[in-house]
Amino acid sequence: MAEPEVRKIIHVDMDAFYASVEQRDDPSLRGQPVAVGGRQRGVVMAASYEARKFGVRSAMASVTAKRLCPDLVFVKPRFDVYKEVSRQIREIFLEYTPLVEPLSLDEAYLDVTTNLKNIPLASDIAREVRARIFDVTGLTASAGVSYNKFLAKLASDYRKPNNQTVIPPEKGPAFVESLDVGRFHGVGPKTAEKMKRLGIHTGADLKAQSLEFLQQYFGSSGAYYHAIARGRDERRVVPDRPRKSVGSETTFMEDLGKPQEIVDGVLSVLDDVWGYCERTGIAGRTVTVKVKYADFQIITRSRTLPQPVNSRSELEQTSVELVRQIFPLEKRVRLLGVSLSNMGPRENAPPPEPQLTLGL
């Protein structure tokens, strides 16, 4: 029986992407601790490496970040710019392989087992891709190269920024054993805490557990944890993965307390949602409005339509009708969001833009 083919997977991850774009475009920000996101309100969306030295991290409350780094410079996000740069990067990926799976604006998996340039070593492809990204965008990227997605993603984070790490098959299991479980992709903070309460601190500790034990404590995820502890991951790189939902939300600088402010707030987040529908020719049947009150209580209101939303006006009307269900207001509102799910093609939709833009 023939041995199964060893795949060559690259995970490319841009270095502090949003913050690096801002530093590239504004020379006065270079060398400064920069946070992309809200100032008095909201959270840090991205932090430059200068800010990270002070402990500033993405998803951190802005007030906490400012306390850690008093000289932190806040910059308003420019998603149109980030999306355009991301499109340039995707074009570079596609010069090497059609098997590109975007995870977000700033990272993607590439399967280069066979590649369009017939370059034998995946490490050489990763090095060339990173150089091309820098030439085209002026930004640096890190890369991980391995025989599966799990290890490639681990490797890309191992020597950041502006570097790459290769984990060959013979070193994969040992590499996993040496790491803290909190660094594993697919093991979130709460799961990592639970593992540590069970005495599982490292990959070696995880490997020592039986499949039955992991399934008992972690349910359907137990089989995945059992496999990655041994350096195994059978997931393929899937280009243009269909989205199960699309949404947008915003945290306001000041809490909203008037009905018209709430309606205007809902309308302000619709452009990103409908923009995705226009680019792809698909939409969703279920419209959901999310409301976070000033006391951080979250409620949602949803409606499922007979057909996918077919126009921005239909999305607007449904969203406004849903949010009006919370009137009269009992307390002020901090955040509003709108999402679509139960995705499917829109009626009479124009042809979608090239699949290159998906996942941006």
Short mmCIF file of C-alpha atoms in Angstrom, two decimals:
data_model
loop_
_atom_site.label_atom_id
_atom_site.label_comp_id
_atom_site.label_asym_id
_atom_site.label_seq_id
_atom_site.Cartn_x
_atom_site.Cartn_y
_atom_site.Cartn_z
CA MET A 1 0.00 0.00 0.00
CA ALA A 2 1.38 3.40 -0.97
CA GLU A 3 2.27 5.84 1.77
CA PRO A 4 -0.16 8.77 2.01
CA GLU A 5 1.14 11.97 0.44
CA VAL A 6 2.73 14.40 2.87
CA ARG A 7 1.08 17.75 2.30
CA LYS A 8 2.89 21.08 2.31
CA ILE A 9 0.85 23.72 4.14
CA ILE A 10 1.79 27.36 4.72
CA HIS A 11 0.02 29.64 7.16
CA VAL A 12 0.71 33.31 6.41
CA ASP A 13 -0.10 35.83 9.12
CA MET A 14 0.44 39.56 8.67
CA ASP A 15 2.30 41.27 11.50
CA ALA A 16 0.04 43.59 13.56
CA PHE A 17 -1.89 44.16 10.34
CA TYR A 18 -4.25 47.07 11.05
CA ALA A 19 -1.68 48.93 13.14
CA SER A 20 1.09 48.29 10.59
CA VAL A 21 -1.06 49.72 7.78
CA GLU A 22 -1.63 52.86 9.86
CA GLN A 23 2.09 53.21 10.59
CA ARG A 24 2.89 52.69 6.92
CA ASP A 25 0.49 55.42 5.81
CA ASP A 26 1.29 57.93 8.57
CA PRO A 27 5.05 58.33 9.15
CA SER A 28 4.41 60.15 12.44
CA LEU A 29 3.08 56.87 13.90
CA ARG A 30 6.19 54.83 13.12
CA GLY A 31 7.99 53.71 16.24
CA GLN A 32 5.03 54.82 18.37
CA PRO A 33 2.69 52.61 20.43
CA VAL A 34 -0.45 52.53 18.28
CA ALA A 35 -3.90 51.05 18.92
CA VAL A 36 -6.55 50.81 16.25
CA GLY A 37 -10.00 51.23 17.79
CA GLY A 38 -11.98 53.35 20.20
CA ARG A 39 -10.53 55.99 22.48
CA GLN A 40 -12.73 56.68 25.49
CA ARG A 41 -15.02 53.76 24.60
CA GLY A 42 -14.80 50.37 22.98
CA VAL A 43 -11.93 47.99 22.65
CA VAL A 44 -8.54 47.74 20.98
CA MET A 45 -8.94 46.10 17.57
CA ALA A 46 -5.20 45.87 16.90
CA ALA A 47 -2.01 46.95 18.63
CA SER A 48 1.40 47.74 17.18
CA TYR A 49 4.40 45.83 18.49
CA GLU A 50 5.51 48.98 20.33
CA ALA A 51 2.18 48.91 22.21
CA ARG A 52 2.37 45.17 22.85
CA LYS A 53 5.55 45.70 24.88
CA PHE A 54 3.33 47.42 27.46
CA GLY A 55 0.86 44.53 27.51
CA VAL A 56 -1.68 46.10 25.15
CA ARG A 57 -3.57 43.42 23.22
CA SER A 58 -6.47 43.18 20.79
CA ALA A 59 -9.91 42.86 22.40
CA MET A 60 -8.63 44.76 25.47
CA ALA A 61 -10.80 47.58 26.79
CA SER A 62 -9.46 50.92 25.58
CA VAL A 63 -9.36 52.36 29.10
CA THR A 64 -7.25 49.42 30.25
CA ALA A 65 -4.89 49.82 27.30
CA LYS A 66 -4.44 53.52 28.03
CA ARG A 67 -3.70 52.75 31.67
CA LEU A 68 -1.01 50.25 30.66
CA CYS A 69 0.47 52.62 28.07
CA PRO A 70 -0.23 56.30 28.79
CA ASP A 71 1.41 57.37 25.50
CA LEU A 72 -0.77 55.04 23.43
CA VAL A 73 -1.99 56.65 20.19
CA PHE A 74 -5.52 55.64 19.16
CA VAL A 75 -6.33 55.54 15.45
CA LYS A 76 -9.76 55.17 13.91
CA PRO A 77 -10.00 51.98 11.80
CA ARG A 78 -10.12 52.31 7.99
CA PHE A 79 -11.63 49.05 6.81
CA ASP A 80 -11.75 50.10 3.17
CA VAL A 81 -7.96 50.43 3.20
CA TYR A 82 -7.43 47.15 5.07
CA LYS A 83 -9.67 45.32 2.60
CA GLU A 84 -7.78 46.70 -0.39
CA VAL A 85 -4.41 45.69 1.08
CA SER A 86 -5.85 42.27 1.88
CA ARG A 87 -7.00 41.94 -1.73
CA GLN A 88 -3.44 42.66 -2.91
CA ILE A 89 -2.11 39.97 -0.59
CA ARG A 90 -4.66 37.41 -1.79
CA GLU A 91 -3.58 38.09 -5.38
CA ILE A 92 -0.01 37.23 -4.39
CA PHE A 93 -1.14 33.96 -2.79
CA LEU A 94 -3.00 32.99 -5.95
CA GLU A 95 0.18 33.37 -8.00
CA TYR A 96 1.44 30.25 -6.21
CA THR A 97 -1.63 28.08 -5.61
CA PRO A 98 -5.41 28.13 -6.11
CA LEU A 99 -5.78 26.39 -2.74
CA VAL A 100 -6.01 29.47 -0.54
CA GLU A 101 -8.25 29.47 2.53
CA PRO A 102 -8.63 32.97 4.03
CA LEU A 103 -9.28 33.05 7.76
CA SER A 104 -9.59 36.82 8.04
CA LEU A 105 -8.26 39.96 6.39
CA ASP A 106 -4.74 39.25 7.58
CA GLU A 107 -4.18 35.49 7.52
CA ALA A 108 -4.69 32.49 5.27
CA TYR A 109 -3.70 28.89 4.69
CA LEU A 110 -2.01 27.88 1.42
CA ASP A 111 -1.69 24.29 0.22
CA VAL A 112 1.46 24.23 -1.93
CA THR A 113 1.87 20.45 -2.17
CA THR A 114 1.75 21.13 -5.88
CA ASN A 115 2.20 24.77 -6.83
CA LEU A 116 1.94 26.94 -9.91
CA LYS A 117 5.65 27.77 -9.96
CA ASN A 118 6.92 24.23 -9.41
CA ILE A 119 9.05 25.30 -6.46
CA PRO A 120 10.02 22.10 -4.62
CA LEU A 121 10.46 23.47 -1.08
CA ALA A 122 7.50 24.99 0.75
CA SER A 123 9.92 27.02 2.86
CA ASP A 124 11.21 28.71 -0.31
CA ILE A 125 7.64 29.51 -1.37
CA ALA A 126 6.88 31.02 2.04
CA ARG A 127 10.04 33.13 1.87
CA GLU A 128 9.18 34.32 -1.64
CA VAL A 129 5.56 35.08 -0.74
CA ARG A 130 6.66 37.17 2.25
CA ALA A 131 9.13 39.09 0.09
CA ARG A 132 6.44 39.73 -2.55
CA ILE A 133 4.05 40.99 0.13
CA PHE A 134 6.67 43.43 1.37
CA ASP A 135 7.49 44.64 -2.16
CA VAL A 136 3.83 45.21 -3.04
CA THR A 137 2.44 46.52 0.26
CA GLY A 138 5.42 47.61 2.33
CA LEU A 139 4.22 45.34 5.15
CA THR A 140 5.84 42.34 6.81
CA ALA A 141 4.33 38.90 7.29
CA SER A 142 5.23 35.80 9.26
CA ALA A 143 4.75 32.26 8.02
CA GLY A 144 4.55 28.75 9.37
CA VAL A 145 5.35 25.77 7.15
CA SER A 146 4.35 22.23 8.03
CA TYR A 147 2.48 19.13 6.93
CA ASN A 148 -0.92 20.14 8.37
CA LYS A 149 -2.94 23.23 9.22
CA PHE A 150 -2.65 22.97 12.99
CA LEU A 151 1.14 22.89 12.98
CA ALA A 152 1.47 25.52 10.25
CA LYS A 153 -0.56 27.97 12.34
CA LEU A 154 1.44 27.19 15.46
CA ALA A 155 4.64 27.73 13.49
CA SER A 156 3.63 31.12 12.06
CA ASP A 157 3.27 32.50 15.58
CA TYR A 158 6.48 30.95 16.88
CA ARG A 159 9.00 33.59 15.76
CA LYS A 160 6.90 36.66 15.01
CA PRO A 161 7.31 39.27 13.64
CA ASN A 162 8.76 39.08 10.12
CA ASN A 163 10.02 35.51 10.30
CA GLN A 164 9.09 31.96 9.48
CA THR A 165 9.32 28.54 11.11
CA VAL A 166 9.32 25.10 9.49
CA ILE A 167 8.04 22.03 11.33
CA PRO A 168 8.85 18.86 9.33
CA PRO A 169 6.89 15.62 9.90
CA GLU A 170 9.60 14.02 12.02
CA LYS A 171 9.55 16.97 14.46
CA GLY A 172 5.81 17.66 14.63
CA PRO A 173 4.84 15.55 17.67
CA ALA A 174 7.80 16.73 19.75
CA PHE A 175 7.08 20.37 18.87
CA VAL A 176 3.51 20.00 20.12
CA GLU A 177 4.58 18.31 23.35
CA SER A 178 6.78 21.26 24.36
CA LEU A 179 4.11 23.97 24.12
CA ASP A 180 1.60 25.31 26.61
CA VAL A 181 -1.94 24.23 25.65
CA GLY A 182 -3.03 27.87 25.75
CA ARG A 183 -1.07 28.43 22.53
CA PHE A 184 -2.98 25.77 20.58
CA HIS A 185 -5.32 26.98 17.86
CA GLY A 186 -8.78 25.69 18.76
CA VAL A 187 -8.11 25.81 22.51
CA GLY A 188 -9.63 29.03 23.80
CA PRO A 189 -8.92 30.67 27.17
CA LYS A 190 -11.81 28.93 28.98
CA THR A 191 -10.86 25.52 27.59
CA ALA A 192 -7.21 26.10 28.50
CA GLU A 193 -8.27 26.93 32.08
CA LYS A 194 -10.35 23.76 32.23
CA MET A 195 -7.44 21.69 30.92
CA LYS A 196 -5.12 23.13 33.53
CA ARG A 197 -7.61 22.33 36.29
CA LEU A 198 -7.40 18.74 35.02
CA GLY A 199 -3.60 18.85 35.18
CA ILE A 200 -3.12 19.35 31.43
CA HIS A 201 -0.58 22.15 31.01
CA THR A 202 1.46 21.16 27.96
CA GLY A 203 1.09 19.21 24.75
CA ALA A 204 2.82 16.32 26.48
CA ASP A 205 0.17 16.37 29.23
CA LEU A 206 -2.55 16.39 26.60
CA LYS A 207 -0.97 13.48 24.75
CA ALA A 208 -0.94 11.45 27.95
CA GLN A 209 -4.75 11.52 28.14
CA SER A 210 -6.87 8.80 26.56
CA LEU A 211 -9.43 9.55 23.87
CA GLU A 212 -12.17 8.45 26.29
CA PHE A 213 -10.97 10.88 28.95
CA LEU A 214 -10.89 13.81 26.53
CA GLN A 215 -14.33 12.99 25.13
CA GLN A 216 -15.71 12.70 28.65
CA TYR A 217 -14.53 16.19 29.61
CA PHE A 218 -14.57 18.01 26.24
CA GLY A 219 -17.32 16.27 24.30
CA SER A 220 -17.06 16.28 20.52
CA SER A 221 -13.85 18.35 20.67
CA GLY A 222 -12.08 15.52 22.52
CA ALA A 223 -11.17 13.67 19.32
CA TYR A 224 -9.62 16.83 17.87
CA TYR A 225 -7.54 17.43 21.00
CA HIS A 226 -6.44 13.78 21.00
CA ALA A 227 -5.24 14.13 17.39
CA ILE A 228 -3.42 17.46 17.64
CA ALA A 229 -1.58 16.30 20.76
CA ARG A 230 0.06 13.79 18.43
CA GLY A 231 0.73 16.34 15.69
CA ARG A 232 -2.14 15.06 13.53
CA ASP A 233 -4.70 17.21 11.69
CA GLU A 234 -6.53 15.85 8.66
CA ARG A 235 -8.35 19.07 7.74
CA ARG A 236 -7.79 20.14 4.15
CA VAL A 237 -7.20 23.67 2.91
CA VAL A 238 -10.63 24.65 1.59
CA PRO A 239 -10.66 27.68 -0.75
CA ASP A 240 -13.60 30.06 -0.69
CA ARG A 241 -15.30 28.52 2.32
CA PRO A 242 -18.97 29.56 2.26
CA ARG A 243 -19.91 31.78 5.17
CA LYS A 244 -22.65 30.69 7.54
CA SER A 245 -23.43 34.26 8.52
CA VAL A 246 -22.31 37.85 8.01
CA GLY A 247 -22.66 40.67 10.48
CA SER A 248 -21.41 44.01 11.72
CA GLU A 249 -21.65 45.84 15.02
CA THR A 250 -20.38 49.01 16.65
CA THR A 251 -19.81 50.28 20.19
CA PHE A 252 -20.81 53.93 20.51
CA MET A 253 -18.68 56.63 22.09
CA GLU A 254 -21.68 57.62 24.26
CA ASP A 255 -24.59 55.45 25.33
CA LEU A 256 -27.72 55.97 23.24
CA GLY A 257 -30.98 56.84 24.98
CA LYS A 258 -33.39 58.12 22.33
CA PRO A 259 -35.41 55.94 19.92
CA GLN A 260 -34.17 57.82 16.84
CA GLU A 261 -30.58 57.39 18.00
CA ILE A 262 -31.17 53.64 18.21
CA VAL A 263 -32.65 53.52 14.70
CA ASP A 264 -29.78 55.60 13.30
CA GLY A 265 -27.32 53.32 15.08
CA VAL A 266 -28.79 50.25 13.40
CA LEU A 267 -28.65 51.93 10.00
CA SER A 268 -24.99 52.83 10.55
CA VAL A 269 -23.89 49.16 10.60
CA LEU A 270 -25.85 48.00 7.54
CA ASP A 271 -23.32 49.05 4.89
CA ASP A 272 -20.76 46.37 5.79
CA VAL A 273 -23.43 43.66 5.85
CA TRP A 274 -25.07 44.63 2.57
CA GLY A 275 -21.67 45.26 0.96
CA TYR A 276 -20.83 41.58 1.49
CA CYS A 277 -24.16 40.56 -0.05
CA GLU A 278 -23.54 42.73 -3.11
CA ARG A 279 -20.01 41.39 -3.61
CA THR A 280 -21.02 37.75 -3.37
CA GLY A 281 -24.56 37.63 -4.74
CA ILE A 282 -25.78 35.85 -1.61
CA ALA A 283 -27.67 36.97 1.48
CA GLY A 284 -29.52 35.46 4.42
CA ARG A 285 -33.09 34.64 5.31
CA THR A 286 -32.65 35.34 9.03
CA VAL A 287 -32.07 38.92 10.15
CA THR A 288 -30.82 39.38 13.72
CA VAL A 289 -30.39 42.64 15.63
CA LYS A 290 -28.09 42.60 18.66
CA VAL A 291 -28.42 45.13 21.47
CA LYS A 292 -25.95 45.55 24.33
CA TYR A 293 -27.19 47.83 27.09
CA ALA A 294 -25.03 50.12 29.19
CA ASP A 295 -25.02 47.51 31.96
CA PHE A 296 -23.63 44.98 29.40
CA GLN A 297 -26.85 42.94 29.22
CA ILE A 298 -27.21 41.58 25.68
CA ILE A 299 -30.48 40.79 23.91
CA THR A 300 -31.22 39.81 20.31
CA ARG A 301 -34.27 40.00 18.10
CA SER A 302 -34.53 37.84 14.96
CA ARG A 303 -36.88 37.27 12.04
CA THR A 304 -36.67 34.55 9.38
CA LEU A 305 -38.00 35.56 5.96
CA PRO A 306 -39.38 33.27 3.22
CA GLN A 307 -36.48 34.20 0.87
CA PRO A 308 -32.99 35.67 1.34
CA VAL A 309 -33.01 39.45 1.78
CA ASN A 310 -32.98 40.85 -1.75
CA SER A 311 -32.24 44.55 -1.26
CA ARG A 312 -30.67 46.96 1.18
CA SER A 313 -34.06 48.57 1.74
CA GLU A 314 -35.52 45.21 2.76
CA LEU A 315 -32.64 44.63 5.17
CA GLU A 316 -33.08 48.15 6.53
CA GLN A 317 -36.84 47.79 7.01
CA THR A 318 -36.55 44.42 8.76
CA SER A 319 -33.69 45.56 11.02
CA VAL A 320 -35.53 48.72 12.08
CA GLU A 321 -38.73 46.79 12.78
CA LEU A 322 -36.77 44.36 14.96
CA VAL A 323 -34.99 47.02 17.00
CA ARG A 324 -38.24 48.89 17.57
CA GLN A 325 -39.37 45.87 19.58
CA ILE A 326 -37.19 47.10 22.46
CA PHE A 327 -39.07 50.43 22.65
CA PRO A 328 -39.84 52.06 25.00
CA LEU A 329 -36.24 52.00 26.18
CA GLU A 330 -35.76 50.85 29.75
CA LYS A 331 -32.03 51.69 29.79
CA ARG A 332 -29.39 53.20 27.57
CA VAL A 333 -27.71 51.27 24.76
CA ARG A 334 -23.95 50.78 24.38
CA LEU A 335 -23.68 48.59 21.24
CA LEU A 336 -25.81 47.69 18.22
CA GLY A 337 -25.26 45.02 15.59
CA VAL A 338 -27.01 43.45 12.60
CA SER A 339 -26.32 40.02 11.12
CA LEU A 340 -27.67 37.72 8.41
CA SER A 341 -27.72 33.92 8.59
CA ASN A 342 -29.36 31.02 6.72
CA MET A 343 -27.34 32.14 3.71
CA GLY A 344 -28.40 31.55 0.11
CA PRO A 345 -28.40 33.21 -3.35
CA ARG A 346 -30.36 36.41 -3.82
CA GLU A 347 -33.04 36.67 -6.48
CA ASN A 348 -31.89 38.50 -9.62
CA ALA A 349 -28.51 39.14 -8.04
CA PRO A 350 -25.78 40.34 -10.43
CA PRO A 351 -22.83 37.97 -10.96
CA PRO A 352 -20.62 37.99 -7.85
CA GLU A 353 -17.22 39.59 -7.90
CA PRO A 354 -14.31 37.17 -8.38
CA GLN A 355 -13.96 34.76 -5.46
CA LEU A 356 -10.67 36.46 -4.57
CA THR A 357 -12.65 38.95 -2.48
CA LEU A 358 -14.39 36.36 -0.32
CA GLY A 359 -13.33 36.35 3.30
CA LEU A 360 -12.15 39.96 3.21
#
